[in-house]
Amino acid sequence: MLQVKHLTITHKKDLTVLVDGLTFTLSPGDRAALIGEEGNGKSTVLKLLWDPASVSAYAEWTGEIVNQGLRKGYLAQELSADELALPVWEFCQAAPAFENADPKALDRAARQVGLDGALFWDDRPMSTLSGGERVKLRLALLLLDQPDVLLLDEPSNDLDLPTLEWLETFLLSCKVPVLYISHDEPLLERTANVILHLERLRRRTAPRCTVARTGYAQYVEQRSAGFAHQEQVARKERSEYDAKLEKFRQIRNKVDHQQATITRQDPHGGQLLKKKMHAVQSMGRRFEREKENMTALPQWEEAILTAFDPDKSALPAGKTVLRLDLPQLIAGERVLARDVRLWVDGPARIGIVGANGAGKSTLLKLVADELLPRTDLRAAYMPQNYNELLLGDQTPVELLAPSGHKDDITRARTLLGSMKYKAEEMEHPAAALSGGQRAKLLFLAMVLGGANVLVLDEPTRNFSPLSAPVIRSVLAQFPGAIISVSHDRLYLEQACSQIFELTRHGLTKLP
């Protein structure tokens, strides 16, 4: 059992309190989903529970973590560049449990995650594995150590649809408690039975933690109903209070007028007026106490708010966007697919699906390489690995306003504010931001650039369940062309007008 008591986490650089007073217990059978907006400290909580030293460079904490004797399995959100460059077998060798495992244990761990055990000894670099293969391999290595609790940071990222279904089954059948972060709403609805919600209210200055022992859909429904009831009660109380206050003001004004007009020749009237004034003042104090005890209006963290300029992003109907005919789709020395034909006319919103390792990201990179130099289009590319575009120590403001002009900086800050960045976060190095904050930054860069063709590799993968619906809605209304790869079932359904599946035999349009 893992216990956390009164956990408070503060960012060292600007003393922002990310988490305040988080208390919860994880027991066998618990599948706890850690949810919240981007930059609210979700990944930091997981890292801290795994190893406090992993966050000591940027955060300090108080509270109590009771986990003595617990073996913890931690799945990081991303692998480092050095880890991605390692051959698979060397990456596996770095796991202590792997070196001590016998063939039977290795086979059992591989079968638990639906993986071919031969992958443990593969010579390919880790970077060449599909997202699903990497997740399954890393989970298998964690299971070799027979952990007592699993801490999983975005295990659903980059998984194809069959592997997402596998992950759901894995979580539902897991014998040990699991604390995980995911932005995949169907996965949350089907697997979570505990919700830990981290929020930052009042312009992201006041953290709030909510722990609910219920499913995700029930939590959202109960939370909305609770807020609606609270708001109804609070507004009724305020309406009644305002009516009584208006009556009180009339009485006080009348007494004030009498006091101003009374003469010294009427001492008896003065005494009565004095008593009346005391009564009015007592009534005023009672009103102040009543105001303090009124039901508070509900507070919640608002979703992000941004959109593309329809005049800049529109494409004429039938505009030729792409004519791509590939006899072979190749990654390294491997032929991933043959006879790949992708023709796109504006304004179309294309979604590409396929098994992990089919070559979807490879295809999208080729598409980006062809479209970005075009002068008759304004194409923007959002890769799966954000660090391809967010290198160095540049801040979000510097990236969005490279000219340094005052008006450009003001506009960049306004847009960052619409994405719920605090002023302090606008000055953090972009490469050090959370995955969700970096995704927001790239999204804003596309908005500022007036792009009319978007090439998107997993566009919603790091947006929270609160932000993702907004992003889906914005992309569904985008007046230009979109060519995207996604495993987000809701994005494919709501934002894509055409869906293609990539297989070894090329692209097939799905009904």
mmCIF file of N, CA and C in Angstrom, residues 454-509:
data_model
loop_
_atom_site.group_PDB
_atom_site.id
_atom_site.type_symbol
_atom_site.label_atom_id
_atom_site.label_comp_id
_atom_site.label_asym_id
_atom_site.label_seq_id
_atom_site.Cartn_x
_atom_site.Cartn_y
_atom_site.Cartn_z
ATOM 1 N N LEU A 454 -1.820 22.112 -42.121
ATOM 2 C CA LEU A 454 -1.226 21.596 -40.890
ATOM 3 C C LEU A 454 -0.826 20.141 -41.090
ATOM 4 N N VAL A 455 0.419 19.831 -40.749
ATOM 5 C CA VAL A 455 0.933 18.453 -40.786
ATOM 6 C C VAL A 455 1.177 18.067 -39.327
ATOM 7 N N LEU A 456 0.336 17.195 -38.786
ATOM 8 C CA LEU A 456 0.278 16.970 -37.339
ATOM 9 C C LEU A 456 0.507 15.507 -36.994
ATOM 10 N N ASP A 457 1.524 15.248 -36.191
ATOM 11 C CA ASP A 457 1.799 13.890 -35.726
ATOM 12 C C ASP A 457 1.312 13.768 -34.286
ATOM 13 N N GLU A 458 0.197 13.099 -34.096
ATOM 14 C CA GLU A 458 -0.441 12.926 -32.792
ATOM 15 C C GLU A 458 -0.726 14.287 -32.145
ATOM 16 N N PRO A 459 -1.579 15.102 -32.740
ATOM 17 C CA PRO A 459 -1.770 16.478 -32.260
ATOM 18 C C PRO A 459 -2.349 16.604 -30.863
ATOM 19 N N THR A 460 -3.118 15.602 -30.400
ATOM 20 C CA THR A 460 -3.771 15.734 -29.088
ATOM 21 C C THR A 460 -3.085 14.921 -27.996
ATOM 22 N N ARG A 461 -1.934 14.321 -28.310
ATOM 23 C CA ARG A 461 -1.356 13.321 -27.403
ATOM 24 C C ARG A 461 -1.007 13.865 -26.026
ATOM 25 N N ASN A 462 -0.679 15.140 -25.893
ATOM 26 C CA ASN A 462 -0.270 15.681 -24.603
ATOM 27 C C ASN A 462 -1.229 16.715 -24.037
ATOM 28 N N PHE A 463 -2.407 16.818 -24.643
ATOM 29 C CA PHE A 463 -3.391 17.743 -24.108
ATOM 30 C C PHE A 463 -4.270 17.023 -23.092
ATOM 31 N N SER A 464 -4.573 17.710 -21.996
ATOM 32 C CA SER A 464 -5.360 17.110 -20.923
ATOM 33 C C SER A 464 -6.790 16.842 -21.390
ATOM 34 N N PRO A 465 -7.531 16.013 -20.638
ATOM 35 C CA PRO A 465 -8.942 15.791 -20.993
ATOM 36 C C PRO A 465 -9.761 17.076 -21.002
ATOM 37 N N LEU A 466 -9.284 18.121 -20.292
ATOM 38 C CA LEU A 466 -9.984 19.404 -20.305
ATOM 39 C C LEU A 466 -9.673 20.185 -21.577
ATOM 40 N N SER A 467 -8.395 20.150 -22.015
ATOM 41 C CA SER A 467 -7.975 20.917 -23.191
ATOM 42 C C SER A 467 -8.260 20.201 -24.504
ATOM 43 N N ALA A 468 -8.160 18.868 -24.510
ATOM 44 C CA ALA A 468 -8.284 18.112 -25.759
ATOM 45 C C ALA A 468 -9.596 18.386 -26.499
ATOM 46 N N PRO A 469 -10.745 18.479 -25.816
ATOM 47 C CA PRO A 469 -11.974 18.786 -26.562
ATOM 48 C C PRO A 469 -11.906 20.132 -27.281
ATOM 49 N N VAL A 470 -11.222 21.118 -26.670
ATOM 50 C CA VAL A 470 -11.087 22.429 -27.316
ATOM 51 C C VAL A 470 -10.235 22.297 -28.569
ATOM 52 N N ILE A 471 -9.108 21.572 -28.458
ATOM 53 C CA ILE A 471 -8.217 21.381 -29.607
ATOM 54 C C ILE A 471 -8.949 20.642 -30.722
ATOM 55 N N ARG A 472 -9.700 19.606 -30.370
ATOM 56 C CA ARG A 472 -10.459 18.865 -31.387
ATOM 57 C C ARG A 472 -11.454 19.775 -32.088
ATOM 58 N N SER A 473 -12.123 20.614 -31.318
ATOM 59 C CA SER A 473 -13.115 21.521 -31.903
ATOM 60 C C SER A 473 -12.450 22.533 -32.831
ATOM 61 N N VAL A 474 -11.306 23.083 -32.401
ATOM 62 C CA VAL A 474 -10.591 24.067 -33.228
ATOM 63 C C VAL A 474 -10.150 23.429 -34.544
ATOM 64 N N LEU A 475 -9.616 22.211 -34.476
ATOM 65 C CA LEU A 475 -9.145 21.539 -35.687
ATOM 66 C C LEU A 475 -10.314 21.102 -36.571
ATOM 67 N N ALA A 476 -11.437 20.738 -35.964
ATOM 68 C CA ALA A 476 -12.613 20.356 -36.756
ATOM 69 C C ALA A 476 -13.147 21.540 -37.564
ATOM 70 N N GLN A 477 -12.925 22.759 -37.066
ATOM 71 C CA GLN A 477 -13.404 23.959 -37.757
ATOM 72 C C GLN A 477 -12.309 24.626 -38.582
ATOM 73 N N PHE A 478 -11.116 24.020 -38.639
ATOM 74 C CA PHE A 478 -10.011 24.625 -39.374
ATOM 75 C C PHE A 478 -10.377 24.733 -40.859
ATOM 76 N N PRO A 479 -10.261 25.933 -41.459
ATOM 77 C CA PRO A 479 -10.722 26.114 -42.848
ATOM 78 C C PRO A 479 -9.694 25.706 -43.900
ATOM 79 N N GLY A 480 -8.484 25.340 -43.469
ATOM 80 C CA GLY A 480 -7.467 24.891 -44.406
ATOM 81 C C GLY A 480 -7.444 23.375 -44.497
ATOM 82 N N ALA A 481 -6.275 22.822 -44.804
ATOM 83 C CA ALA A 481 -6.119 21.369 -44.935
ATOM 84 C C ALA A 481 -5.300 20.831 -43.765
ATOM 85 N N ILE A 482 -5.653 19.636 -43.335
ATOM 86 C CA ILE A 482 -4.919 18.955 -42.266
ATOM 87 C C ILE A 482 -4.532 17.571 -42.753
ATOM 88 N N ILE A 483 -3.266 17.226 -42.572
ATOM 89 C CA ILE A 483 -2.786 15.860 -42.817
ATOM 90 C C ILE A 483 -2.190 15.400 -41.500
ATOM 91 N N SER A 484 -2.794 14.399 -40.885
ATOM 92 C CA SER A 484 -2.416 14.050 -39.520
ATOM 93 C C SER A 484 -2.323 12.550 -39.310
ATOM 94 N N VAL A 485 -1.526 12.196 -38.310
ATOM 95 C CA VAL A 485 -1.469 10.839 -37.787
ATOM 96 C C VAL A 485 -2.029 10.900 -36.371
ATOM 97 N N SER A 486 -2.925 9.999 -36.042
ATOM 98 C CA SER A 486 -3.480 10.015 -34.689
ATOM 99 C C SER A 486 -4.024 8.646 -34.307
ATOM 100 N N HIS A 487 -3.941 8.365 -33.005
ATOM 101 C CA HIS A 487 -4.609 7.196 -32.434
ATOM 102 C C HIS A 487 -5.702 7.638 -31.467
ATOM 103 N N ASP A 488 -5.953 8.955 -31.433
ATOM 104 C CA ASP A 488 -6.987 9.506 -30.569
ATOM 105 C C ASP A 488 -8.346 9.229 -31.222
ATOM 106 N N ARG A 489 -9.088 8.321 -30.629
ATOM 107 C CA ARG A 489 -10.332 7.887 -31.229
ATOM 108 C C ARG A 489 -11.342 9.033 -31.376
ATOM 109 N N LEU A 490 -11.373 9.939 -30.396
ATOM 110 C CA LEU A 490 -12.313 11.052 -30.474
ATOM 111 C C LEU A 490 -11.869 12.082 -31.516
ATOM 112 N N TYR A 491 -10.556 12.295 -31.638
ATOM 113 C CA TYR A 491 -10.060 13.217 -32.669
ATOM 114 C C TYR A 491 -10.414 12.701 -34.059
ATOM 115 N N LEU A 492 -10.180 11.417 -34.303
ATOM 116 C CA LEU A 492 -10.479 10.843 -35.618
ATOM 117 C C LEU A 492 -11.962 10.978 -35.947
ATOM 118 N N GLU A 493 -12.789 10.797 -34.936
ATOM 119 C CA GLU A 493 -14.241 10.847 -35.150
ATOM 120 C C GLU A 493 -14.745 12.269 -35.355
ATOM 121 N N GLN A 494 -14.191 13.227 -34.612
ATOM 122 C CA GLN A 494 -14.753 14.579 -34.596
ATOM 123 C C GLN A 494 -14.065 15.547 -35.554
ATOM 124 N N ALA A 495 -12.757 15.355 -35.802
ATOM 125 C CA ALA A 495 -12.007 16.374 -36.534
ATOM 126 C C ALA A 495 -11.604 15.964 -37.946
ATOM 127 N N CYS A 496 -11.687 14.684 -38.281
ATOM 128 C CA CYS A 496 -11.194 14.225 -39.587
ATOM 129 C C CYS A 496 -12.353 13.956 -40.547
ATOM 130 N N SER A 497 -12.210 14.474 -41.763
ATOM 131 C CA SER A 497 -13.229 14.227 -42.778
ATOM 132 C C SER A 497 -12.949 12.948 -43.564
ATOM 133 N N GLN A 498 -11.668 12.511 -43.599
ATOM 134 C CA GLN A 498 -11.292 11.264 -44.266
ATOM 135 C C GLN A 498 -10.243 10.545 -43.418
ATOM 136 N N ILE A 499 -10.359 9.225 -43.346
ATOM 137 C CA ILE A 499 -9.401 8.432 -42.565
ATOM 138 C C ILE A 499 -8.815 7.353 -43.467
ATOM 139 N N PHE A 500 -7.480 7.245 -43.426
ATOM 140 C CA PHE A 500 -6.769 6.238 -44.203
ATOM 141 C C PHE A 500 -5.977 5.340 -43.258
ATOM 142 N N GLU A 501 -5.890 4.067 -43.611
ATOM 143 C CA GLU A 501 -5.058 3.129 -42.849
ATOM 144 C C GLU A 501 -3.808 2.802 -43.661
ATOM 145 N N LEU A 502 -2.645 2.922 -43.006
ATOM 146 C CA LEU A 502 -1.379 2.592 -43.653
ATOM 147 C C LEU A 502 -1.011 1.148 -43.312
ATOM 148 N N THR A 503 -0.840 0.328 -44.346
ATOM 149 C CA THR A 503 -0.402 -1.051 -44.184
ATOM 150 C C THR A 503 0.807 -1.269 -45.092
ATOM 151 N N ARG A 504 1.293 -2.493 -45.131
ATOM 152 C CA ARG A 504 2.430 -2.813 -46.005
ATOM 153 C C ARG A 504 2.072 -2.627 -47.480
ATOM 154 N N HIS A 505 0.774 -2.586 -47.786
ATOM 155 C CA HIS A 505 0.335 -2.480 -49.165
ATOM 156 C C HIS A 505 -0.094 -1.066 -49.552
ATOM 157 N N GLY A 506 0.215 -0.088 -48.690
ATOM 158 C CA GLY A 506 -0.112 1.292 -49.003
ATOM 159 C C GLY A 506 -1.231 1.851 -48.129
ATOM 160 N N LEU A 507 -1.869 2.894 -48.630
ATOM 161 C CA LEU A 507 -2.930 3.571 -47.882
ATOM 162 C C LEU A 507 -4.300 3.109 -48.387
ATOM 163 N N THR A 508 -5.175 2.774 -47.448
ATOM 164 C CA THR A 508 -6.530 2.359 -47.785
ATOM 165 C C THR A 508 -7.507 3.287 -47.100
ATOM 166 N N LYS A 509 -8.437 3.848 -47.879
ATOM 167 C CA LYS A 509 -9.426 4.739 -47.290
ATOM 168 C C LYS A 509 -10.445 3.925 -46.513
#
